[in-house]
Coordinates of C-alpha atoms and ligand atoms in Angstrom, one line a residue:
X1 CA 11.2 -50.0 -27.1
X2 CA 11.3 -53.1 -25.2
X3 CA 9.6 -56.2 -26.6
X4 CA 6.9 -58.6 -24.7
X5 CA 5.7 -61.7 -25.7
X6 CA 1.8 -61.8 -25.3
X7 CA 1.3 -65.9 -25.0
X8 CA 0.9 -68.2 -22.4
X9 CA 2.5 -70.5 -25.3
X10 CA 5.4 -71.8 -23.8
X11 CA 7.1 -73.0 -27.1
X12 CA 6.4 -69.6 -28.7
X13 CA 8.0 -68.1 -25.4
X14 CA 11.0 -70.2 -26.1
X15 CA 11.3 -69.4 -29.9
X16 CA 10.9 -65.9 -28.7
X17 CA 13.3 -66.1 -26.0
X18 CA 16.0 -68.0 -28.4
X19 CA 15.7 -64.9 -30.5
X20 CA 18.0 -63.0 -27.8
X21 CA 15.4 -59.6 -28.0
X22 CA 12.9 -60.5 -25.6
X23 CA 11.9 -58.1 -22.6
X24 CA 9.2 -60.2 -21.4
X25 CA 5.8 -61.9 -21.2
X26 CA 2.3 -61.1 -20.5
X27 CA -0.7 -63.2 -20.1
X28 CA -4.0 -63.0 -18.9
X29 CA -6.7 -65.4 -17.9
X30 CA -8.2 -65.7 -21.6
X31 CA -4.3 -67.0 -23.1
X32 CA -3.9 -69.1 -19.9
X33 CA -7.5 -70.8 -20.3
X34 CA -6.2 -71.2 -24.6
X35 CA -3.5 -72.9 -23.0
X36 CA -5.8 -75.7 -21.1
X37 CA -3.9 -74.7 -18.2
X38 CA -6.4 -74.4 -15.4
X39 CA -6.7 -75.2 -11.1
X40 CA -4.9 -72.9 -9.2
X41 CA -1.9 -75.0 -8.5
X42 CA -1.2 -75.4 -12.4
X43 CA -2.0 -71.6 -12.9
X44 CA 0.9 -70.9 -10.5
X45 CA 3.4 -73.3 -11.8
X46 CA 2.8 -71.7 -15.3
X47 CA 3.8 -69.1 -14.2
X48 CA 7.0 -69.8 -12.5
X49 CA 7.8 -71.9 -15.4
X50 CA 7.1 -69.2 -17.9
X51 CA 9.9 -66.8 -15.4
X52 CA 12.6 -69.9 -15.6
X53 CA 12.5 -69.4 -19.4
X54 CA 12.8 -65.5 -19.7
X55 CA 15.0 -63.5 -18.2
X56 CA 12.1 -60.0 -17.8
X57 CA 9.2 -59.1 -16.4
X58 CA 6.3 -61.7 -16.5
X59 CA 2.7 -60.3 -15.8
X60 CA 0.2 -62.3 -14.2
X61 CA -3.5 -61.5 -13.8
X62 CA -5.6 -61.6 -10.7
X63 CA -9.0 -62.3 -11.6
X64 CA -10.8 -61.7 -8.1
X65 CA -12.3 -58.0 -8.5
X66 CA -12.8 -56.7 -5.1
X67 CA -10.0 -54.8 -3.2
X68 CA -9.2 -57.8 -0.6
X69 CA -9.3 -60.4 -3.1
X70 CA -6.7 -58.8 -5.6
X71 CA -4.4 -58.0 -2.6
X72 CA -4.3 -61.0 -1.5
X73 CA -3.3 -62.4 -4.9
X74 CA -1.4 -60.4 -5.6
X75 CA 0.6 -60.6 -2.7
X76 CA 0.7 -64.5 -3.5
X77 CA 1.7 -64.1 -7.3
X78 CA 4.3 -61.7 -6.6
X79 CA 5.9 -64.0 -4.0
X80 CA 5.9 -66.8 -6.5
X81 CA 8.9 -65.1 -8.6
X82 CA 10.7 -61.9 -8.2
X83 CA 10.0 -61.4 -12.4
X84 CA 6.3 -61.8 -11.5
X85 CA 4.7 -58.2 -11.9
X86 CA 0.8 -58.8 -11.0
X87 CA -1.4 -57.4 -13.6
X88 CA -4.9 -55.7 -12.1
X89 CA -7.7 -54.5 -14.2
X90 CA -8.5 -50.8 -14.6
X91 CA -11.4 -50.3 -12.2
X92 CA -12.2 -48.6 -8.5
X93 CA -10.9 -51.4 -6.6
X94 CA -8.0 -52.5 -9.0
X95 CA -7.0 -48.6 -8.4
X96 CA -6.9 -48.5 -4.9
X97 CA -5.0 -52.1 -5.1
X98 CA -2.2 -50.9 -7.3
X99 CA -1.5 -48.6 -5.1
X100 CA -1.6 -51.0 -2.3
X101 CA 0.7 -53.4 -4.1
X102 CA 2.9 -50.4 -4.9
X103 CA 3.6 -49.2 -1.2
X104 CA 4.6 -53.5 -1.0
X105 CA 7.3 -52.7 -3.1
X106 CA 5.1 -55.1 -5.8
X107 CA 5.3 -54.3 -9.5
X108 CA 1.6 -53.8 -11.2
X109 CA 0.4 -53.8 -14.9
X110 CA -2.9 -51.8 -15.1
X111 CA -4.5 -54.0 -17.4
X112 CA -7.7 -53.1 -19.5
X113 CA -6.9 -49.3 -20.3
X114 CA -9.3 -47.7 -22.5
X115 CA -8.9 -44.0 -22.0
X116 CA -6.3 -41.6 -20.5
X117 CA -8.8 -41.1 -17.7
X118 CA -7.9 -44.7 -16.7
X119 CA -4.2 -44.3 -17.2
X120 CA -4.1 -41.3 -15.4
X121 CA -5.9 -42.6 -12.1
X122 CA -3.0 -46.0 -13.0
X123 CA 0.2 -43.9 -12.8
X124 CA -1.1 -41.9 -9.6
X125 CA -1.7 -45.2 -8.1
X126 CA 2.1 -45.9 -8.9
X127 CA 1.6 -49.1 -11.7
X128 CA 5.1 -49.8 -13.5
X129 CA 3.2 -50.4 -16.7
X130 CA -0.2 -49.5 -17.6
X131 CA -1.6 -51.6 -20.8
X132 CA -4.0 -49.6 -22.9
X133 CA -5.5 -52.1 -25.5
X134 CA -4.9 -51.1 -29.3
X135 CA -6.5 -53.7 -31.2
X136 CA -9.7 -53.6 -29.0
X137 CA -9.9 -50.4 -29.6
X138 CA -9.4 -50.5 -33.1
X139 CA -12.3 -53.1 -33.4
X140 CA -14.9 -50.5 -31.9
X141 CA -13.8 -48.2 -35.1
X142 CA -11.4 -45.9 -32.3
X143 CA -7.6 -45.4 -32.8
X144 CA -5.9 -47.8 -30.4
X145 CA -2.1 -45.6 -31.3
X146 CA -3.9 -42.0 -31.2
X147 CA -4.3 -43.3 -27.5
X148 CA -0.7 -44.7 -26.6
X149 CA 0.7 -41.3 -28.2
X150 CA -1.7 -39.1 -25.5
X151 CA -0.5 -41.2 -22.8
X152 CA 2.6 -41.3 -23.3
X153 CA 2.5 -37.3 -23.9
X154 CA 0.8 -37.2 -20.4
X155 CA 3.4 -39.3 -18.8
X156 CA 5.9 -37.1 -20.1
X157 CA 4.7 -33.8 -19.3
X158 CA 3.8 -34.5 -15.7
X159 CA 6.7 -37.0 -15.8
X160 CA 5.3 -39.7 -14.3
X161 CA 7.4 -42.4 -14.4
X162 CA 4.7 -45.9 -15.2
X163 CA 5.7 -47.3 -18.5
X164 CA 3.1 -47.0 -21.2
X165 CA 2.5 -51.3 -22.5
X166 CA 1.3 -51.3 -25.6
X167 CA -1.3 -54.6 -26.0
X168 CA -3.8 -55.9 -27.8
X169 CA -1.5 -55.8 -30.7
X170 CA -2.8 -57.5 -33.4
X171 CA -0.3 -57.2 -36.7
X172 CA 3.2 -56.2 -37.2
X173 CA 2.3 -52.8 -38.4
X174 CA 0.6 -51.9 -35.0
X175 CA 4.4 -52.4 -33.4
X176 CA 5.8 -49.5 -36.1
X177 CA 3.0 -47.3 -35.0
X178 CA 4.0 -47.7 -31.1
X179 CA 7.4 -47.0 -32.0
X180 CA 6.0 -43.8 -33.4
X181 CA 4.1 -43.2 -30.8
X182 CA 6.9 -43.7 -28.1
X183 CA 5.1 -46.6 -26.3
X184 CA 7.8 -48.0 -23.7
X185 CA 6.8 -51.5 -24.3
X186 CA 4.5 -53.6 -26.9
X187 CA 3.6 -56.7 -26.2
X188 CA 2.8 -59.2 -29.4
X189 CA 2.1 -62.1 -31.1
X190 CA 5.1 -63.7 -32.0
X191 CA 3.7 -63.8 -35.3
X192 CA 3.9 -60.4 -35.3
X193 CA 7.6 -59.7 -34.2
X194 CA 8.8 -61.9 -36.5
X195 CA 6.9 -59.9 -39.1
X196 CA 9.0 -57.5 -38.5
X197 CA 11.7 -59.0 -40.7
X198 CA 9.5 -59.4 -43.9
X199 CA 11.0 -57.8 -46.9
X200 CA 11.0 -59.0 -50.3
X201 CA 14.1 -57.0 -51.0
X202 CA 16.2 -59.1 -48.0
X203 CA 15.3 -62.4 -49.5
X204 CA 16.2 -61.2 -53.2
X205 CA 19.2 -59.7 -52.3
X206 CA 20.5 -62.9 -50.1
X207 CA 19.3 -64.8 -52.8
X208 CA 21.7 -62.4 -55.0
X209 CA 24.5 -62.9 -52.6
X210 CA 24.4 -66.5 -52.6
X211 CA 24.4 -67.1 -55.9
X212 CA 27.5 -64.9 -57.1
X213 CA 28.9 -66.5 -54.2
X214 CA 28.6 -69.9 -55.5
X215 CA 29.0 -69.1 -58.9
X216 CA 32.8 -68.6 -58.1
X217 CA 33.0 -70.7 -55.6
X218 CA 31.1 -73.8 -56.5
Ligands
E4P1 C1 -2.0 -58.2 -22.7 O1 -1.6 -57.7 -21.8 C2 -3.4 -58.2 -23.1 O2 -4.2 -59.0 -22.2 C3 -3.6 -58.7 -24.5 O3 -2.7 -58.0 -25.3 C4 -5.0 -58.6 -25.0 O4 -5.0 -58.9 -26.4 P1 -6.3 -59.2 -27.2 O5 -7.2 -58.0 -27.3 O6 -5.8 -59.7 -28.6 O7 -7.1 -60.3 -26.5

């Protein structure tokens, strides 16, 4: 399962980068706007800057909702950076841009995925990723995995080939359940990659190590 960073941070995308298992970033308005980053000329650069520190995919988000406006920007955020993959939301007119985009030869992220309906209507389009939200879901008392485990069972039996982006993930244990669920990609908190790593059996047992280690050799 390949590993995105879900910040517009660019510190945490550096710390996360420096870790040597990063797959790539995605952002949307909401992180951007977290990130005091605003005017379209910073928005851009933001981007660009965010691709000159990973070496993967970076999603960007239009935020115009009618067919014209998110092909035009998406033409213009794909041409700012050949990692840029331009993230559309999943409604009528983000449908039929995806599948504009896709006949560009420009990488989409179907953002906003709620049901299979959605994703379904996505990978016809042709997105490379479509990004059904877990912890959304999860806050409206609805299983955000049950839903990455029917997509990716759909993808697979009519072998489709969009990747199923796990987001919205909210905790560390959320990544172990799209690993069980096959997800292609989940995209986290760094927080919560780095949680990953928390076990209390590690730090005793280095501790252990250590200190028979030092005991014979000062
Ligand atoms: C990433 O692609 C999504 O925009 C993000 O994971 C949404 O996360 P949130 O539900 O925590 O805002």
């Amino acid at each position: 399962m390949k590993f995105f960073v879900d910040t517009a941070n660019l510190e945490q995308i550096k710390e996360a980068q420096d870790l040597g298992v990063l797959d790539g970033v995605t952002t949307n308005p909401s992180l951007m706007a977290k990130e005091g980053i605003k005017g379209e000329k910073n928005i851009l650069q933001h981007y660009v800057d965010i691709c000159n520190i990973v070496d993967g995919d970076v999603s960007a988000e239009v935020i115009s909702t009618d067919y014209e406006g998110m092909i035009a920007e998406g033409q213009k955020l794909a041409a700012l950076h050949p990692q840029i993959v331009v993230k559309v939301p999943a409604i009528k007119e983000g449908i039929k841009a995806i599948k504009f985009l896709t006949s560009k030869g420009i990488r989409t992220n179907c953002t906003l995925v709620f049901s299979v309906g959605q994703a379904l209507l996505a990978a016809k389009a042709g997105a490379t990723y479509v990004s059904p939200f877990i912890g959304r879901l999860d806050d409206t008392s609805t299983d955000g995995i049950q839903l990455i485990a029917e997509i990716v069972d759909m993808f697979n039996y009519y072998e489709y080939g969009t990747q199923v982006l796990a987001a919205s993930i909210r905790h560390t244990m959320h990544i172990v359940q799209c690993v069980q669920a096959g997800a292609d990609v989940a995209t986290c908190p760094l927080k919560a990659i780095l949680g990953l790593l928390n076990h209390p059996l590690t730090d005793s047992g280095l501790k252990k190590f250590l200190e028979d280690y030092h005991s014979v050799n000062g």
